[in-house]
mmCIF file of C-alpha atoms in Angstrom:
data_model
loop_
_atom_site.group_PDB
_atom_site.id
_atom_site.type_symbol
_atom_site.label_atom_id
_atom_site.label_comp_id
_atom_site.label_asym_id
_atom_site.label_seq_id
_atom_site.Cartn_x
_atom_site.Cartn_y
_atom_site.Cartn_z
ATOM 1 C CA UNK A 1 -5.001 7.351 -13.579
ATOM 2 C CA UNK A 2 -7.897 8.971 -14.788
ATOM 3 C CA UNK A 3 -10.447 7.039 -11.912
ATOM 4 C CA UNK A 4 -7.811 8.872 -9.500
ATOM 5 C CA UNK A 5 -8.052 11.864 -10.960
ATOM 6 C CA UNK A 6 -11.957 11.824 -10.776
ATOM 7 C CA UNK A 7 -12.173 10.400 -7.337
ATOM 8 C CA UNK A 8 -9.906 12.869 -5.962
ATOM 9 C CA UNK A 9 -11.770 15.821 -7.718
ATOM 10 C CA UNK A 10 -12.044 18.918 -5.662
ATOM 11 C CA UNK A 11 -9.648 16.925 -2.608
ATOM 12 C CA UNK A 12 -6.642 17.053 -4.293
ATOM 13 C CA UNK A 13 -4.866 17.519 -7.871
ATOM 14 C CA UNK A 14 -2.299 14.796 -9.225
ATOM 15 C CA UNK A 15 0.595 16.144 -11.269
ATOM 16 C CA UNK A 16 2.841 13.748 -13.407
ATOM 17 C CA UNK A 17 5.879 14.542 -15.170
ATOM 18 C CA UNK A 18 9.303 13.474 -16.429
ATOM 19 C CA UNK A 19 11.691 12.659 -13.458
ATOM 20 C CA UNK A 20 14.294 15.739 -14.779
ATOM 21 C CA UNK A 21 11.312 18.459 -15.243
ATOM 22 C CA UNK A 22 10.579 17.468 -11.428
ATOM 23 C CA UNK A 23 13.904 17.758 -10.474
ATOM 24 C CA UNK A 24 14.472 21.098 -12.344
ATOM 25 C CA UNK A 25 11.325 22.826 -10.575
ATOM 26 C CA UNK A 26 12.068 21.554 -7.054
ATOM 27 C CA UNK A 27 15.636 23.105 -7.410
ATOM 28 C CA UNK A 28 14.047 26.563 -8.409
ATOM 29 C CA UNK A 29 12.511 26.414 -5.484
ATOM 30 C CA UNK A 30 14.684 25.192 -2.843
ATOM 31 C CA UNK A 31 16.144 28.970 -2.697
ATOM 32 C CA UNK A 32 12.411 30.057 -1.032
ATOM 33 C CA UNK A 33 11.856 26.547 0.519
ATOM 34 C CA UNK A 34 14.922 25.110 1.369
ATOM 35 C CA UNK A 35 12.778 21.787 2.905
ATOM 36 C CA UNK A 36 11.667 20.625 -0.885
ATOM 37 C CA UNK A 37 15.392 19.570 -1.003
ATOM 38 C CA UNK A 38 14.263 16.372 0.961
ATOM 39 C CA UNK A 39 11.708 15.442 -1.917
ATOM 40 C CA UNK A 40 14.881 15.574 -4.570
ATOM 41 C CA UNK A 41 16.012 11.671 -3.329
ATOM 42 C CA UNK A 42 12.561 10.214 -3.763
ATOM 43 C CA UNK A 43 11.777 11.859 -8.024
ATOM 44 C CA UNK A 44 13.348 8.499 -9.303
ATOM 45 C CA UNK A 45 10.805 5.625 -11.351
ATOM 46 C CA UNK A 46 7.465 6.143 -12.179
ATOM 47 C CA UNK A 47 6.239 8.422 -9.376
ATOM 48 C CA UNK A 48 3.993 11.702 -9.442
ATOM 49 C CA UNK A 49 3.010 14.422 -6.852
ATOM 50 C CA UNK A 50 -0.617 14.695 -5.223
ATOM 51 C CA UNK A 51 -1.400 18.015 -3.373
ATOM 52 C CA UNK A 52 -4.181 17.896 -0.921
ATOM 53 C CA UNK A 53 -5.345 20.137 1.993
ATOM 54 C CA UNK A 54 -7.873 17.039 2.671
ATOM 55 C CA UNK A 55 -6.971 14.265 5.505
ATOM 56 C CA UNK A 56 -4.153 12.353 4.527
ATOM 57 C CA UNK A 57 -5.298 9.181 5.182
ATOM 58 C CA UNK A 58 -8.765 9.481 3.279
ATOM 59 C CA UNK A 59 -7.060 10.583 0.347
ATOM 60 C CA UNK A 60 -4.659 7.800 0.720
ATOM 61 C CA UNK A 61 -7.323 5.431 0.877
ATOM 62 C CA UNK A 62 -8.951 6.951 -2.265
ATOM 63 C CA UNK A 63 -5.756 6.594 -3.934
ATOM 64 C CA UNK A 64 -4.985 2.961 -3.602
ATOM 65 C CA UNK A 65 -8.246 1.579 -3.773
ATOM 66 C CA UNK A 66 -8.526 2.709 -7.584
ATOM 67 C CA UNK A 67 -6.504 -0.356 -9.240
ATOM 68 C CA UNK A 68 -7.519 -1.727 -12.402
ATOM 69 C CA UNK A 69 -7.325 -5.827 -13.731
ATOM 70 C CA UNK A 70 -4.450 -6.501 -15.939
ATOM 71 C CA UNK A 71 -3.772 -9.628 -18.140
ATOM 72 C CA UNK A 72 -0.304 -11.740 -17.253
ATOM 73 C CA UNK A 73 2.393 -10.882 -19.443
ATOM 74 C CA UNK A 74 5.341 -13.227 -20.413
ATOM 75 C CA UNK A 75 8.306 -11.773 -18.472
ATOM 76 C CA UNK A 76 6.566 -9.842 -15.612
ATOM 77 C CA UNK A 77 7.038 -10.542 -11.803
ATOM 78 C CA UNK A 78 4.123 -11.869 -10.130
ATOM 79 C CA UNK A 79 2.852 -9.624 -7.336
ATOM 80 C CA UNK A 80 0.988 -11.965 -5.944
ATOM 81 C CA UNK A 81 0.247 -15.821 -6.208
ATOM 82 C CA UNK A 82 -1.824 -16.605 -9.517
ATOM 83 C CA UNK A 83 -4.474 -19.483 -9.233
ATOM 84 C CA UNK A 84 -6.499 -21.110 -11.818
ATOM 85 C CA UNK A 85 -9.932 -22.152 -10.078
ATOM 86 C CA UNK A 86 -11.222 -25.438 -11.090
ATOM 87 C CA UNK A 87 -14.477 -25.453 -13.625
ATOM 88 C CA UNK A 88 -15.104 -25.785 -17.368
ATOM 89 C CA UNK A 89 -13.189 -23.978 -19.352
ATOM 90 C CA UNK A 90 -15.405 -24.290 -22.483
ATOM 91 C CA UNK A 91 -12.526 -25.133 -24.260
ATOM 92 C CA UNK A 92 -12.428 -27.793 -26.869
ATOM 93 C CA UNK A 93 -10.491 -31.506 -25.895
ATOM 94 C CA UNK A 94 -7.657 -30.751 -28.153
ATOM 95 C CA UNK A 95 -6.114 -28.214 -26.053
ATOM 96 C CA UNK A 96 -6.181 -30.954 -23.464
ATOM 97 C CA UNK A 97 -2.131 -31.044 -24.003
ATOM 98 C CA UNK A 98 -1.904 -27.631 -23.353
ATOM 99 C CA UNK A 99 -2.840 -27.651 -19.700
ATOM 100 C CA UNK A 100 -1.020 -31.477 -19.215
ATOM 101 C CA UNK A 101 2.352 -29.560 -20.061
ATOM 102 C CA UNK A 102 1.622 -26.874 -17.404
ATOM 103 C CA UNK A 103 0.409 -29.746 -14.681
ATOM 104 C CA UNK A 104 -3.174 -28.491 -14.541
ATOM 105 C CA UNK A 105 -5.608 -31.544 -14.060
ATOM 106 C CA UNK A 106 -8.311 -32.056 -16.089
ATOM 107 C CA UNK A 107 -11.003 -34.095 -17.751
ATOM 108 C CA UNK A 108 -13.309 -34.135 -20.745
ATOM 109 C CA UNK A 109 -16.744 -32.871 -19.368
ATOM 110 C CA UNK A 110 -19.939 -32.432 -22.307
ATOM 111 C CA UNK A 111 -17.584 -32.188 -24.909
ATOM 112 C CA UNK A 112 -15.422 -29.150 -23.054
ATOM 113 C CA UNK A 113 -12.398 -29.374 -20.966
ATOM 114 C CA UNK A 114 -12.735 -29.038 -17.270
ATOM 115 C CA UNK A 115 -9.943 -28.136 -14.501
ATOM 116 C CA UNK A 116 -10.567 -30.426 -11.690
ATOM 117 C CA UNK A 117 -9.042 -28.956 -8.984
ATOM 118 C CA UNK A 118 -7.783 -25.404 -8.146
ATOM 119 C CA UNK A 119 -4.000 -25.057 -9.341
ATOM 120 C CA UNK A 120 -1.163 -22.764 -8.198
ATOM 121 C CA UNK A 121 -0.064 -21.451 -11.677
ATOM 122 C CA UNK A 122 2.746 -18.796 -10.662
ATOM 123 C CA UNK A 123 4.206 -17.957 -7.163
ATOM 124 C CA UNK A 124 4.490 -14.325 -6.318
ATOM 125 C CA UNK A 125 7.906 -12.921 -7.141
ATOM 126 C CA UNK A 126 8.087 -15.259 -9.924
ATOM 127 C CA UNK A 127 8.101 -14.767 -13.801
ATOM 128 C CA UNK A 128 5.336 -15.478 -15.820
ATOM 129 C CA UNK A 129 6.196 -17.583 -18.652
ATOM 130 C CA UNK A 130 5.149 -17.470 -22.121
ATOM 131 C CA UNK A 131 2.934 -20.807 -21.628
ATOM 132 C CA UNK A 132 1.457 -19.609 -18.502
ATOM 133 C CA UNK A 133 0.927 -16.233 -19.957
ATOM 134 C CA UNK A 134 -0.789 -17.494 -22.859
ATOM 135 C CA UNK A 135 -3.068 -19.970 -20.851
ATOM 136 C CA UNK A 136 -4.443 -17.524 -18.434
ATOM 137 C CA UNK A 137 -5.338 -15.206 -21.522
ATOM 138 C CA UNK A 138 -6.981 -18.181 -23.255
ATOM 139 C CA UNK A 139 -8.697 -18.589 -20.199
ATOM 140 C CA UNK A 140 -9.835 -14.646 -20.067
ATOM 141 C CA UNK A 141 -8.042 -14.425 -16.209
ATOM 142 C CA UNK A 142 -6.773 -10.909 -15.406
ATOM 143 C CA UNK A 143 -4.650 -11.928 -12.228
ATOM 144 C CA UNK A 144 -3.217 -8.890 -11.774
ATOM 145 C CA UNK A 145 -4.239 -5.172 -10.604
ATOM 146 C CA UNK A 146 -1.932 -2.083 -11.360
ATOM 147 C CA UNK A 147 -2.420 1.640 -9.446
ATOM 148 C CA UNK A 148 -0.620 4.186 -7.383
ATOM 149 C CA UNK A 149 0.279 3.650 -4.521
ATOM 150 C CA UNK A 150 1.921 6.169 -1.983
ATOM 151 C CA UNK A 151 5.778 6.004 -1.361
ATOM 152 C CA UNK A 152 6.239 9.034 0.874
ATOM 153 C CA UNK A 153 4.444 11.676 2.368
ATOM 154 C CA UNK A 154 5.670 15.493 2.759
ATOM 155 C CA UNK A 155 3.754 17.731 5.419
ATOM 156 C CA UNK A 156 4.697 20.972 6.817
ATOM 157 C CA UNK A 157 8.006 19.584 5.995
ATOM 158 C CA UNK A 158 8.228 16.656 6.818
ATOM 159 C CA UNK A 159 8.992 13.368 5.048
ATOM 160 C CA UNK A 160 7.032 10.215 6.413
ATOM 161 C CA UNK A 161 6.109 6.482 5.882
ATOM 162 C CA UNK A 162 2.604 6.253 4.576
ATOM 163 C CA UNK A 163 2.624 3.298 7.191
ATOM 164 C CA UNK A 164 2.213 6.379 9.758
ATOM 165 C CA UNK A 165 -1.857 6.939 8.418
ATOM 166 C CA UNK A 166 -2.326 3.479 9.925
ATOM 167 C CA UNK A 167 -2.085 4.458 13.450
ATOM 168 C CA UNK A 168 -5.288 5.213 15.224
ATOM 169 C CA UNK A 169 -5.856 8.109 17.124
ATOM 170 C CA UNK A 170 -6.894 5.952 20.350
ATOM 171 C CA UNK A 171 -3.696 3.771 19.842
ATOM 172 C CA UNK A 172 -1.472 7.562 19.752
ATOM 173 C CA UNK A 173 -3.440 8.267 23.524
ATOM 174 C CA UNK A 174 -3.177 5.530 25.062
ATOM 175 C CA UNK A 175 0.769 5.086 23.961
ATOM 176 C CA UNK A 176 0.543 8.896 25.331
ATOM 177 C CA UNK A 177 -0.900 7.993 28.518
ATOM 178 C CA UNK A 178 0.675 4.910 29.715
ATOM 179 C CA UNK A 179 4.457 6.921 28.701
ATOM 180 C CA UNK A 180 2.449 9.599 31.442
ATOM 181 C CA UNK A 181 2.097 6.965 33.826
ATOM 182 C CA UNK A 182 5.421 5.381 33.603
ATOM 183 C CA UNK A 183 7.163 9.404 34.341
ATOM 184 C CA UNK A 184 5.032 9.729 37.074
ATOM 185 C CA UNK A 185 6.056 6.413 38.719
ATOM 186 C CA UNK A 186 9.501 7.015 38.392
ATOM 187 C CA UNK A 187 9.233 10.624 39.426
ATOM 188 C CA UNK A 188 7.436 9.729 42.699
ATOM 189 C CA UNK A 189 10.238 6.847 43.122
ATOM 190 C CA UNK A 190 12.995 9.245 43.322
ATOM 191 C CA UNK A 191 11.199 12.106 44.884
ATOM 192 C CA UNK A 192 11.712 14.684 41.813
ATOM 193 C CA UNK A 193 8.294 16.535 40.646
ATOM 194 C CA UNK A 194 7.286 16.435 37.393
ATOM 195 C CA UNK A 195 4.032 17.649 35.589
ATOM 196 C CA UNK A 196 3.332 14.452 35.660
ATOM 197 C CA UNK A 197 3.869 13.322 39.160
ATOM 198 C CA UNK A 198 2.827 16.553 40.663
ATOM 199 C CA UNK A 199 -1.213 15.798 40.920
ATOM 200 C CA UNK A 200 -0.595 12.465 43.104
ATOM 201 C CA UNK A 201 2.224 13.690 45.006
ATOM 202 C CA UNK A 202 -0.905 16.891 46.210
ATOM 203 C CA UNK A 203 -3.033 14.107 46.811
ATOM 204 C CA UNK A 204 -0.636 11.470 48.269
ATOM 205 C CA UNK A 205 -0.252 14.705 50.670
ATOM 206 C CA UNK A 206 -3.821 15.770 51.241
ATOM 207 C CA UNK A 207 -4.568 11.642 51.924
ATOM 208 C CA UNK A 208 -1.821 11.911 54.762
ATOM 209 C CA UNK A 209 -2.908 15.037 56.634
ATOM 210 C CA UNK A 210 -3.342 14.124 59.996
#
């Protein structure tokens, strides 16, 4: 949180607080901006508030590139799929039993144990186990990263997917223009004018002047 915070210094300010404190001061002010009643469905879990006048999708960016490494712990849901690379561990042989009851290959290599091959340790989705937990900590692997992300975003408002940041200007025109074409088509079909249509059906008229 605090990386956020000083990345985002002088773009935007991040406010936290306790679900019913959020609710409580969006309600007070629902009376002078009846549209914060949107935001009331979405104060629920861990979530906090981040007021910018910058571009959305920079400080977007900014927000969920700042993710730190976190150990495995037993119990928690795999975000993604944890793998133990091959190489020397540096352990000693006697843990050799430890990694044979988790199905890691391995082999005695200058006196130190050594994974021979990379191994799929925990699927995402899955729970980490106690064992696997306690390996990848022997083994000093952080395999996971924890950060904000963004859920929702409220402009002018407006509630939208954060997916909506990932469309390109150029993608918006061109959607734009071919929707242009397509009116126009269809307007000169059926003989009505449109703003669109108007411009060829002058020049469809100038082209047949005798």
């Amino acid at each position: 949180m605090h990386q956020i915070r000083v990345s985002l210094r002088g773009e935007a300010t991040v406010l936290m607080g306790k679900n019913t404190m959020v609710r409580r001061a969006l309600k007070g002010l629902i009376g002078e901006r009846p549209e914060l009643e949107k935001l009331l469905n979405f104060v629920k879990g861990n979530i906090g508030f981040v007021f910018t006048n910058g571009d959305l999708k920079d400080i977007r960016t900014k927000i969920v590139s700042n993710r730190v490494a976190a150990p495995a712990r037993a119990g928690a849901v795999a975000p993604a799929d944890v793998i133990v690379p091959a190489g020397n561990t540096g352990m000693e042989p006697g843990k050799t039993s430890f990694f044979q009851a988790l199905g890691i290959p391995t082999k005695i290599a200058r006196g130190t144990i050594e994974i021979v091959s990379d191994v799929s340790l925990v699927q995402a989705g899955e729970k980490v186990g106690a064992s696997e937990a306690t390996l990848l900590n022997m083994l000093n692997i952080s395999p996971f990263t924890y950060g904000m992300g963004v859920v929702q975003v409220f402009d002018k408002g407006t509630i939208f997917s954060p997916e909506v940041l990932d469309v390109e200007e150029s993608a918006l025109v061109a959607k734009l223009m071919s929707a242009i074409r397509e009116i126009a088509s269809i307007s000169l079909a059926v003989g009505y004018p449109t703003l669109a249509s108007v411009p060829h059906s002058v020049i469809n008229g100038i082209h047949c002047q005798p």
